[in-house]
Tab-separated table of C-alpha atoms in Angstrom:
chain	number	residue	atom	x	y	z
A	24	MET	CA	-135.889	-6.768	-8.284
A	25	ALA	CA	-132.435	-5.515	-9.314
A	26	ARG	CA	-130.740	-8.383	-7.472
A	27	LYS	CA	-132.994	-10.916	-9.198
A	28	MET	CA	-132.312	-9.377	-12.621
A	29	GLY	CA	-128.570	-9.484	-11.973
A	30	PHE	CA	-128.688	-13.120	-10.862
A	31	ILE	CA	-130.673	-14.128	-13.954
A	32	ALA	CA	-128.231	-12.250	-16.225
A	33	VAL	CA	-125.177	-13.941	-14.672
A	34	LEU	CA	-126.863	-17.358	-14.783
A	35	ALA	CA	-127.839	-16.856	-18.446
A	36	TYR	CA	-124.222	-15.959	-19.299
A	37	VAL	CA	-122.874	-19.054	-17.527
A	38	ILE	CA	-125.389	-21.333	-19.291
A	39	TYR	CA	-124.571	-19.678	-22.636
A	40	GLY	CA	-120.841	-20.211	-22.024
A	41	LEU	CA	-121.358	-23.897	-21.203
A	42	LEU	CA	-123.483	-24.378	-24.327
A	43	MET	CA	-120.837	-22.729	-26.509
A	44	TYR	CA	-118.151	-24.908	-24.915
A	45	TRP	CA	-120.219	-28.031	-25.628
A	46	TYR	CA	-120.850	-26.922	-29.204
A	47	LEU	CA	-117.226	-26.061	-30.038
A	48	PHE	CA	-115.533	-28.998	-28.281
A	49	TYR	CA	-118.050	-31.819	-28.699
A	50	LEU	CA	-120.823	-31.076	-31.209
A	51	ALA	CA	-119.287	-29.017	-34.023
A	52	ASP	CA	-117.790	-30.895	-36.960
A	53	SER	CA	-114.759	-29.317	-38.612
A	54	SER	CA	-113.581	-32.424	-40.425
A	55	LEU	CA	-112.841	-32.208	-44.126
A	56	PRO	CA	-115.535	-33.547	-46.499
A	57	PHE	CA	-114.470	-36.788	-48.164
A	58	GLU	CA	-114.224	-35.298	-51.660
A	59	PHE	CA	-111.533	-32.824	-50.519
A	60	GLN	CA	-109.319	-35.317	-48.728
A	61	GLY	CA	-105.911	-35.496	-50.379
A	62	SER	CA	-106.487	-32.234	-52.256
A	63	SER	CA	-104.463	-29.042	-51.808
A	64	ALA	CA	-107.097	-27.905	-49.301
A	65	ASP	CA	-106.495	-30.924	-47.066
A	66	PRO	CA	-104.377	-29.699	-44.116
A	67	ALA	CA	-102.868	-33.178	-43.842
A	68	THR	CA	-101.035	-32.464	-47.111
A	69	PHE	CA	-99.205	-29.355	-45.844
A	70	LEU	CA	-99.262	-29.599	-42.019
A	71	ASN	CA	-97.499	-32.216	-39.946
A	72	SER	CA	-99.326	-34.190	-37.242
A	73	ARG	CA	-98.271	-31.828	-34.449
A	74	GLU	CA	-99.390	-28.761	-36.409
A	75	LEU	CA	-102.739	-30.451	-37.094
A	76	MET	CA	-103.243	-31.090	-33.384
A	77	LEU	CA	-102.200	-27.555	-32.406
A	78	SER	CA	-104.459	-26.071	-35.071
A	79	THR	CA	-107.491	-27.891	-33.654
A	80	GLU	CA	-106.689	-26.998	-30.043
A	81	TYR	CA	-105.880	-23.368	-30.729
A	82	SER	CA	-108.928	-22.786	-32.928
A	83	GLN	CA	-111.330	-24.312	-30.403
A	84	ILE	CA	-110.052	-22.216	-27.494
A	85	ARG	CA	-109.785	-19.041	-29.565
A	86	ASN	CA	-113.336	-19.486	-30.871
A	87	LEU	CA	-114.627	-20.038	-27.346
A	88	LEU	CA	-112.960	-16.826	-26.150
A	89	PHE	CA	-114.553	-14.960	-29.047
A	90	PHE	CA	-118.046	-16.173	-28.219
A	91	LEU	CA	-117.531	-15.371	-24.537
A	92	SER	CA	-116.062	-11.880	-24.956
A	93	THR	CA	-118.881	-9.880	-26.589
A	94	PRO	CA	-121.713	-11.170	-24.339
A	95	LEU	CA	-119.415	-10.463	-21.379
A	96	GLU	CA	-119.461	-6.793	-22.394
A	97	TRP	CA	-123.260	-6.836	-22.352
A	98	LEU	CA	-123.268	-8.425	-18.907
A	99	ILE	CA	-120.782	-5.880	-17.545
A	100	TYR	CA	-122.742	-2.864	-18.814
A	101	PHE	CA	-125.968	-4.421	-17.489
A	102	LEU	CA	-124.467	-4.942	-14.036
A	103	ILE	CA	-122.974	-1.426	-14.029
A	104	LEU	CA	-126.516	-0.133	-14.333
A	105	LEU	CA	-128.081	-2.548	-11.841
A	106	VAL	CA	-125.604	-2.152	-8.980
A	107	GLY	CA	-125.565	1.642	-9.277
A	108	LEU	CA	-122.013	2.080	-10.581
A	109	SER	CA	-123.185	4.337	-13.396
A	110	LYS	CA	-124.906	6.514	-10.802
A	111	ALA	CA	-121.717	6.506	-8.692
A	112	PHE	CA	-119.529	7.500	-11.675
A	113	HIS	CA	-121.900	10.389	-12.379
A	114	LYS	CA	-121.820	11.467	-8.725
A	115	TRP	CA	-118.005	11.408	-8.593
A	116	ALA	CA	-117.873	13.502	-11.766
A	117	GLY	CA	-120.261	16.066	-10.284
A	118	GLU	CA	-118.260	16.281	-7.074
A	119	THR	CA	-114.994	16.805	-8.958
A	120	THR	CA	-115.983	19.680	-11.259
A	121	LYS	CA	-118.929	21.868	-12.200
A	122	ASN	CA	-117.864	22.046	-15.850
A	123	LYS	CA	-120.232	19.941	-17.985
A	124	LEU	CA	-117.534	18.790	-20.413
A	125	GLY	CA	-115.248	17.947	-17.512
A	126	GLN	CA	-118.017	15.964	-15.820
A	127	GLY	CA	-118.572	14.004	-19.029
A	128	ALA	CA	-114.841	13.277	-19.332
A	129	ILE	CA	-114.609	12.039	-15.729
A	130	TYR	CA	-117.742	9.903	-16.077
A	131	ILE	CA	-116.443	8.303	-19.295
A	132	PHE	CA	-113.037	7.710	-17.694
A	133	TRP	CA	-114.505	5.762	-14.763
A	134	LEU	CA	-116.866	3.834	-17.027
A	135	SER	CA	-114.064	2.967	-19.474
A	136	LEU	CA	-111.681	2.008	-16.668
A	137	PHE	CA	-114.167	-0.301	-14.960
A	138	ALA	CA	-115.173	-1.976	-18.252
A	139	TYR	CA	-111.500	-2.410	-19.168
A	140	LEU	CA	-110.594	-3.973	-15.822
A	141	ALA	CA	-113.631	-6.270	-15.949
A	142	THR	CA	-112.723	-7.581	-19.413
A	143	PHE	CA	-108.964	-7.637	-18.794
A	144	PRO	CA	-108.803	-11.301	-17.654
A	145	LEU	CA	-110.362	-12.483	-20.928
A	146	SER	CA	-108.084	-10.191	-22.959
A	147	TYR	CA	-105.047	-11.523	-21.118
A	148	LEU	CA	-106.180	-15.118	-21.695
A	149	SER	CA	-106.384	-14.385	-25.424
A	150	TYR	CA	-102.876	-12.889	-25.385
A	151	HIS	CA	-101.500	-15.788	-23.320
A	152	LEU	CA	-103.123	-18.293	-25.697
A	153	SER	CA	-101.438	-16.674	-28.697
A	154	ARG	CA	-98.094	-16.747	-26.884
A	155	THR	CA	-98.530	-20.385	-25.857
A	156	TYR	CA	-99.221	-21.492	-29.429
A	157	ASN	CA	-96.456	-19.276	-30.857
A	158	ILE	CA	-98.798	-17.044	-32.830
A	159	SER	CA	-97.822	-13.998	-30.791
A	160	THR	CA	-94.164	-13.106	-30.191
A	161	GLN	CA	-95.048	-9.955	-28.256
A	162	SER	CA	-93.682	-9.396	-24.783
A	163	PHE	CA	-96.105	-8.641	-21.960
A	164	GLY	CA	-94.754	-5.094	-21.687
A	165	SER	CA	-95.297	-4.440	-25.389
A	166	TRP	CA	-98.784	-5.956	-25.214
A	167	MET	CA	-99.688	-3.768	-22.227
A	168	LYS	CA	-98.419	-0.719	-24.117
A	169	ASP	CA	-100.812	-1.508	-26.987
A	170	GLU	CA	-103.603	-2.108	-24.477
A	171	LEU	CA	-103.040	1.299	-22.908
A	172	ILE	CA	-102.952	2.976	-26.328
A	173	ASP	CA	-106.246	1.221	-27.114
A	174	PHE	CA	-107.709	2.475	-23.837
A	175	TRP	CA	-106.818	6.116	-24.435
A	176	VAL	CA	-107.757	6.118	-28.133
A	177	ASN	CA	-111.133	4.567	-27.273
A	178	PHE	CA	-111.560	7.015	-24.390
A	179	ALA	CA	-110.916	10.002	-26.664
A	180	MET	CA	-113.375	8.782	-29.306
A	181	MET	CA	-115.989	7.899	-26.681
A	182	LEU	CA	-115.681	11.349	-25.112
A	183	VAL	CA	-116.381	12.981	-28.481
A	184	ILE	CA	-119.306	10.627	-29.102
A	185	VAL	CA	-120.832	11.197	-25.645
A	186	SER	CA	-120.465	14.985	-25.838
A	187	VAL	CA	-122.186	15.163	-29.233
A	188	LEU	CA	-124.717	12.414	-28.524
A	189	TYR	CA	-126.119	13.907	-25.333
A	190	TRP	CA	-126.144	17.388	-26.793
A	191	LEU	CA	-128.332	16.003	-29.611
A	192	ILE	CA	-130.554	14.050	-27.203
A	193	ASN	CA	-131.180	17.170	-25.105
A	194	LYS	CA	-131.979	19.144	-28.243
A	195	SER	CA	-134.318	16.499	-29.702
A	196	LYS	CA	-135.343	13.559	-27.538
A	197	ARG	CA	-137.429	12.109	-30.366
A	198	PHE	CA	-135.205	12.470	-33.455
A	199	TRP	CA	-131.686	12.558	-31.972
A	200	TRP	CA	-130.864	9.259	-33.694
A	201	ILE	CA	-131.319	10.812	-37.161
A	202	PHE	CA	-128.990	13.719	-36.410
A	203	ALA	CA	-126.472	11.356	-34.768
A	204	TRP	CA	-126.518	9.198	-37.880
A	205	LEU	CA	-125.957	12.211	-40.150
A	206	LEU	CA	-122.837	13.068	-38.150
A	207	THR	CA	-121.463	9.517	-38.463
A	208	VAL	CA	-120.894	10.116	-42.195
A	209	PRO	CA	-118.171	12.818	-41.907
A	210	PHE	CA	-116.852	11.265	-38.670
A	211	SER	CA	-116.348	7.834	-40.301
A	212	LEU	CA	-114.698	9.350	-43.378
A	213	PHE	CA	-112.435	11.464	-41.169
A	214	LEU	CA	-111.330	8.392	-39.177
A	215	MET	CA	-110.591	6.460	-42.369
A	216	PHE	CA	-108.547	9.400	-43.668
A	217	VAL	CA	-106.436	9.904	-40.528
A	218	GLN	CA	-106.058	6.269	-39.441
A	219	PRO	CA	-103.042	5.411	-41.674
A	220	VAL	CA	-101.074	8.496	-40.672
A	221	VAL	CA	-102.226	9.208	-37.093
A	222	ILE	CA	-103.681	6.124	-35.382
A	223	ASP	CA	-101.797	3.172	-36.923
A	224	PRO	CA	-98.304	4.653	-36.240
A	225	LEU	CA	-99.177	4.716	-32.510
A	226	TYR	CA	-98.880	0.917	-32.521
A	227	ASN	CA	-96.153	0.180	-35.083
A	228	ASP	CA	-93.423	1.770	-37.164
A	229	PHE	CA	-94.154	2.172	-40.870
A	230	TYR	CA	-91.440	2.772	-43.451
A	231	PRO	CA	-91.016	2.418	-47.222
A	232	LEU	CA	-90.505	-1.143	-48.450
A	233	LYS	CA	-86.797	-1.952	-48.398
A	234	ASN	CA	-86.962	-4.428	-51.283
A	235	LYS	CA	-87.149	-1.942	-54.159
A	236	GLU	CA	-87.366	-4.665	-56.816
A	237	LEU	CA	-90.462	-6.094	-55.133
A	238	GLU	CA	-91.848	-2.589	-54.628
A	239	ALA	CA	-91.525	-1.927	-58.371
A	240	LYS	CA	-93.498	-5.119	-59.121
A	241	ILE	CA	-96.226	-4.165	-56.639
A	242	LEU	CA	-96.466	-0.610	-57.975
A	243	ASP	CA	-96.702	-2.030	-61.496
A	244	LEU	CA	-99.701	-4.092	-60.354
A	245	ALA	CA	-101.146	-0.992	-58.712
A	246	SER	CA	-100.716	0.948	-61.952
A	247	GLN	CA	-102.554	-1.774	-63.870
A	248	ALA	CA	-105.337	-1.593	-61.265
A	249	GLY	CA	-105.496	2.212	-61.482
A	250	ILE	CA	-104.407	2.734	-57.863
A	251	PRO	CA	-102.568	6.066	-57.373
A	252	ALA	CA	-99.855	4.674	-55.098
A	253	GLU	CA	-96.282	5.954	-55.094
A	254	HIS	CA	-94.861	3.827	-52.270
A	255	VAL	CA	-95.400	0.492	-50.588
A	256	PHE	CA	-95.046	0.533	-46.821
A	257	GLU	CA	-93.555	-2.133	-44.609
A	258	VAL	CA	-94.555	-2.488	-40.952
A	259	ASN	CA	-92.490	-4.201	-38.265
A	260	MET	CA	-94.849	-6.900	-36.959
A	261	ALA	CA	-92.317	-9.714	-36.398
A	262	GLU	CA	-91.713	-8.508	-32.850
A	263	LYS	CA	-95.419	-9.003	-32.135
A	264	THR	CA	-96.672	-11.936	-34.206
A	265	ASN	CA	-95.855	-14.815	-36.538
A	266	ALA	CA	-99.107	-14.283	-38.466
A	267	LEU	CA	-99.094	-12.914	-42.012
A	268	ASN	CA	-100.994	-9.955	-43.420
A	269	ALA	CA	-101.083	-7.228	-46.043
A	270	TYR	CA	-103.682	-4.573	-46.782
A	271	VAL	CA	-104.639	-1.389	-48.592
A	272	THR	CA	-105.884	1.235	-46.138
A	273	GLY	CA	-107.050	4.833	-46.030
A	274	ILE	CA	-108.874	6.961	-48.554
A	275	GLY	CA	-107.868	9.780	-50.864
A	276	SER	CA	-104.302	11.046	-50.573
A	277	ASN	CA	-103.751	8.967	-47.426
A	278	SER	CA	-104.248	5.619	-49.197
A	279	ARG	CA	-101.484	3.166	-48.341
A	280	ILE	CA	-100.360	-0.266	-49.512
A	281	VAL	CA	-98.966	-2.028	-46.429
A	282	LEU	CA	-97.079	-5.313	-45.990
A	283	TRP	CA	-96.245	-6.928	-42.684
A	284	ASP	CA	-92.569	-7.870	-42.464
A	285	THR	CA	-93.666	-11.402	-41.458
A	286	THR	CA	-95.281	-11.718	-44.878
A	287	LEU	CA	-92.079	-10.543	-46.553
A	288	ASN	CA	-90.018	-13.021	-44.539
A	289	LYS	CA	-92.156	-16.106	-45.200
A	290	LEU	CA	-93.565	-15.701	-48.713
A	291	ASN	CA	-91.841	-15.462	-52.088
A	292	ASP	CA	-92.458	-12.681	-54.591
A	293	ASP	CA	-95.176	-14.510	-56.558
A	294	GLN	CA	-97.105	-15.224	-53.365
A	295	ILE	CA	-96.781	-11.630	-52.181
A	296	LEU	CA	-97.928	-10.331	-55.565
A	297	PHE	CA	-101.005	-12.547	-55.351
A	298	ILE	CA	-101.837	-11.118	-51.909
A	299	MET	CA	-101.322	-7.557	-53.121
A	300	ALA	CA	-103.469	-8.157	-56.200
A	301	HIS	CA	-106.184	-9.436	-53.862
A	302	GLU	CA	-105.979	-6.280	-51.741
A	303	MET	CA	-105.970	-4.077	-54.833
A	304	ALA	CA	-109.178	-5.755	-55.989
A	305	HIS	CA	-110.976	-4.169	-53.057
A	306	TYR	CA	-109.905	-0.759	-54.371
A	307	VAL	CA	-110.773	-1.589	-57.993
A	308	GLU	CA	-114.236	-2.945	-57.137
A	309	LYS	CA	-114.800	-0.091	-54.662
A	310	HIS	CA	-115.392	-2.457	-51.764
A	311	ILE	CA	-114.214	0.232	-49.336
A	312	TYR	CA	-116.994	2.596	-50.413
A	313	ILE	CA	-119.552	-0.209	-50.564
A	314	GLY	CA	-118.478	-1.091	-47.031
A	315	ILE	CA	-118.944	2.520	-45.925
A	316	ALA	CA	-122.408	2.604	-47.487
A	317	GLY	CA	-123.338	-0.671	-45.800
A	318	TYR	CA	-121.990	0.562	-42.471
A	319	LEU	CA	-124.006	3.772	-42.741
A	320	LEU	CA	-127.186	1.849	-43.572
A	321	LEU	CA	-126.693	-0.514	-40.635
A	322	SER	CA	-125.864	2.483	-38.422
A	323	LEU	CA	-129.136	4.181	-39.363
A	324	VAL	CA	-131.154	1.077	-38.519
A	325	GLY	CA	-129.058	0.434	-35.421
A	326	LEU	CA	-129.464	3.946	-34.001
A	327	TYR	CA	-133.222	3.885	-34.650
A	328	LEU	CA	-133.600	0.526	-32.895
A	329	THR	CA	-131.333	1.691	-30.078
A	330	SER	CA	-133.559	4.720	-29.535
A	331	ARG	CA	-136.700	2.584	-29.427
A	332	ILE	CA	-135.205	-0.114	-27.195
A	333	MET	CA	-133.671	2.408	-24.785
A	334	ASN	CA	-136.970	4.223	-24.313
A	335	TRP	CA	-138.771	0.915	-23.730
A	336	ALA	CA	-136.121	-0.398	-21.318
A	337	ILE	CA	-136.027	2.801	-19.258
A	338	ARG	CA	-139.834	2.910	-19.019
A	339	LYS	CA	-139.809	-0.689	-17.804
A	340	TRP	CA	-136.671	-0.796	-15.621
A	341	GLY	CA	-135.646	2.826	-15.143
A	342	THR	CA	-135.905	2.510	-11.362
A	343	GLU	CA	-133.691	-0.603	-11.299
A	344	PHE	CA	-131.198	1.045	-13.657
A	345	LYS	CA	-131.260	4.238	-11.541
A	346	VAL	CA	-131.728	6.484	-14.591
A	347	SER	CA	-134.460	9.043	-15.170
A	348	GLY	CA	-134.609	9.007	-18.946
A	349	ILE	CA	-132.750	8.615	-22.225
A	350	HIS	CA	-131.293	12.124	-21.752
A	351	ASP	CA	-129.564	10.989	-18.531
A	352	ILE	CA	-125.848	10.270	-19.136
A	353	ARG	CA	-126.129	7.506	-16.529
A	354	ALA	CA	-128.013	5.547	-19.211
A	355	PHE	CA	-124.938	5.494	-21.478
A	356	PRO	CA	-123.976	1.889	-20.495
A	357	LEU	CA	-127.438	0.874	-21.735
A	358	PHE	CA	-126.718	2.632	-25.038
A	359	LEU	CA	-123.409	0.766	-25.397
A	360	MET	CA	-124.982	-2.577	-24.462
A	361	ILE	CA	-127.829	-2.279	-26.979
A	362	LEU	CA	-125.539	-1.046	-29.774
A	363	SER	CA	-123.113	-3.935	-29.163
A	364	LEU	CA	-125.983	-6.434	-29.082
A	365	LEU	CA	-127.351	-5.143	-32.383
A	366	ALA	CA	-123.878	-5.178	-33.997
A	367	PHE	CA	-123.380	-8.795	-32.935
A	368	THR	CA	-126.824	-9.701	-34.278
A	369	ALA	CA	-126.014	-8.042	-37.610
A	370	SER	CA	-122.561	-9.642	-37.910
A	371	PRO	CA	-123.780	-12.720	-39.875
A	372	LEU	CA	-125.114	-10.374	-42.581
A	373	SER	CA	-122.031	-8.135	-42.667
A	374	ASN	CA	-119.749	-11.195	-42.677
A	375	PHE	CA	-121.735	-12.711	-45.554
A	376	VAL	CA	-121.269	-9.560	-47.640
A	377	SER	CA	-117.585	-9.441	-46.701
A	378	ARG	CA	-117.060	-13.087	-47.714
A	379	TYR	CA	-118.650	-12.340	-51.088
A	380	GLN	CA	-116.304	-9.387	-51.611
A	381	GLU	CA	-113.287	-11.457	-50.560
A	382	THR	CA	-114.294	-14.181	-53.032
A	383	ARG	CA	-114.442	-11.539	-55.770
A	384	ALA	CA	-111.008	-10.266	-54.708
A	385	ASP	CA	-109.535	-13.788	-54.859
A	386	ARG	CA	-110.926	-14.211	-58.373
A	387	TYR	CA	-109.532	-10.843	-59.461
A	388	ALA	CA	-106.103	-11.653	-58.029
A	389	ILE	CA	-105.780	-15.043	-59.712
A	390	GLU	CA	-106.873	-13.630	-63.070
A	391	MET	CA	-104.436	-10.726	-62.693
A	392	THR	CA	-101.395	-12.745	-61.615
A	393	GLU	CA	-102.198	-16.050	-63.379
A	394	GLN	CA	-100.242	-17.926	-60.713
A	395	PRO	CA	-102.624	-20.516	-59.212
A	396	GLU	CA	-99.785	-22.512	-57.623
A	397	ALA	CA	-98.571	-19.387	-55.813
A	398	ALA	CA	-102.132	-18.633	-54.690
A	399	ILE	CA	-102.630	-22.114	-53.231
A	400	ALA	CA	-99.242	-22.010	-51.512
A	401	THR	CA	-100.125	-18.592	-50.052
A	402	PHE	CA	-103.340	-19.876	-48.497
A	403	GLN	CA	-101.525	-22.894	-47.129
A	404	GLU	CA	-98.878	-20.652	-45.535
A	405	LEU	CA	-101.584	-18.394	-44.064
A	406	THR	CA	-103.249	-21.461	-42.554
A	407	LYS	CA	-99.982	-22.713	-41.119
A	408	ALA	CA	-98.870	-19.340	-39.715
A	409	GLY	CA	-102.198	-18.681	-37.984
A	410	LEU	CA	-103.007	-22.297	-37.023
A	411	SER	CA	-106.362	-21.727	-38.703
A	412	GLN	CA	-109.043	-24.321	-39.280
A	413	VAL	CA	-109.487	-25.093	-42.959
A	414	ASN	CA	-113.153	-25.995	-42.435
A	415	PRO	CA	-114.432	-24.217	-39.286
A	416	PRO	CA	-117.769	-25.051	-37.581
A	417	PHE	CA	-120.903	-23.409	-38.965
A	418	LEU	CA	-121.458	-20.860	-36.163
A	419	VAL	CA	-117.784	-19.886	-36.218
A	420	LYS	CA	-117.955	-19.204	-39.940
A	421	VAL	CA	-121.193	-17.232	-39.649
A	422	PHE	CA	-120.163	-15.017	-36.722
A	423	ARG	CA	-116.363	-14.806	-37.088
A	424	TYR	CA	-115.373	-15.170	-40.724
A	425	GLY	CA	-115.282	-12.071	-42.887
A	426	HIS	CA	-113.241	-14.148	-45.374
A	427	PRO	CA	-114.192	-17.430	-47.052
A	428	THR	CA	-112.806	-20.502	-45.322
A	429	MET	CA	-109.481	-21.830	-46.556
A	430	LEU	CA	-111.318	-24.889	-47.867
A	431	GLU	CA	-113.455	-22.638	-50.056
A	432	ARG	CA	-110.561	-20.434	-51.168
A	433	ILE	CA	-108.176	-23.230	-52.100
A	434	SER	CA	-110.842	-25.381	-53.772
A	435	ARG	CA	-111.910	-22.412	-55.934
A	436	ILE	CA	-108.324	-21.930	-57.077
A	437	GLU	CA	-108.164	-25.620	-57.966
A	438	GLU	CA	-111.397	-25.255	-59.931
A	439	TYR	CA	-109.834	-22.306	-61.747
A	440	GLN	CA	-106.808	-24.472	-62.592
A	441	ILE	CA	-109.016	-27.220	-63.992
A	442	SER	CA	-111.046	-24.717	-65.996
A	443	GLN	CA	-107.881	-23.192	-67.475
A	444	ARG	CA	-106.498	-26.607	-68.433
A	445	ASN	CA	-109.772	-27.569	-70.080
A	446	ASN	CA	-109.829	-24.309	-72.043
A	447	GLU	CA	-106.245	-24.769	-73.152
A	448	ALA	CA	-106.915	-28.379	-74.135
A	449	SER	CA	-109.985	-27.401	-76.186
A	450	GLU	CA	-107.909	-24.739	-77.975
A	451	GLY	CA	-105.053	-27.148	-78.608
A	452	ILE	CA	-102.611	-25.239	-76.374
A	453	PRO	CA	-100.169	-27.466	-74.446
A	454	ALA	CA	-100.833	-27.184	-70.705
A	455	PRO	CA	-97.952	-25.638	-68.721
A	456	GLU	CA	-95.907	-28.050	-66.636
A	457	ILE	CA	-96.643	-27.729	-62.928
A	458	ASN	CA	-93.868	-28.345	-60.446
A	459	ASP	CA	-95.173	-29.628	-57.132
């Protein structure tokens, strides 16, 4: 029975991969609607023919890797259960030490190591793709260093989660999911508080913005937005990527305004101020706290469903999975698989909410800076630097995009321009001259 289940799972993954390949490379339409051709959103107006070709190629392959990666995790955890690896990890842990915490640490180490090695080829393909298309500038050694940091950070967090989770399950097999959810509130807030000062510096060096004139402009915007920031931080990303980014991170006294040095190198001050105004909008409109609330709501539903599905799956296939019950740590791969499956299923909803918030942030930024030309140029540069599709396929947008598409973002700025000109014309105010 276990062999048959494993064969069906592998076959289903292969068929799914072929269908996604067919959809992304042959069925999906990412061409620009006729009414936008020749507009500022038309990539043909700001990318050359080679960049247009590379953008299409890179986006198709990158999207395929995305759609293959998460289901691969499900398959790996499923096979770990079926072939008895979870049972073997548990046995090795028991033979190594009698200490319960030590056994949990050893079990999680072997599980994490096997899952990492199984997904490594796909991770390396993603890295190699970025290098090939000149998105990534990171050396293999530097990339492996980040991978190892990821491994140990994830291991540490997973060890804490497993220790608390199985303590709760053994205390209350019926309502453990409620107590686990209650603990996610302080845990999530703690992670958000320490991330800017503990976790992020493990990967990159952060230092105060060197351009003090630009920093004064950004802090002036922050003051207008009511953000209690005293410094703007710069992070050295040029040695790793050609992509552009900026963000506001952390909560409370650990809040930080951060600019990638690639953004500083490729954009002018007006463009950078537009990006920073966009990021500040998330603070002003409390998107961070709305996001936390949404995450906690989804976590509550997710943990409840995970509890129900795990109990059902173990009753039905406990023998094949070689686990005795939900309290058995050998069932942890099943927990991870179900939670990942539910998160992927919920991603269209969370992405929809995120795109709405990003649209609001774009609107706030353009009204704050009143520089529509700079905003359009910024989006064009972001598209060029990341070889992004201006109008991605439907499934890509639904499952991958937490931001509006560049077609939507640029066209909205153009609509804002038209609206402003019409208002000025109706009030008898001469329209400002626009230099293309």
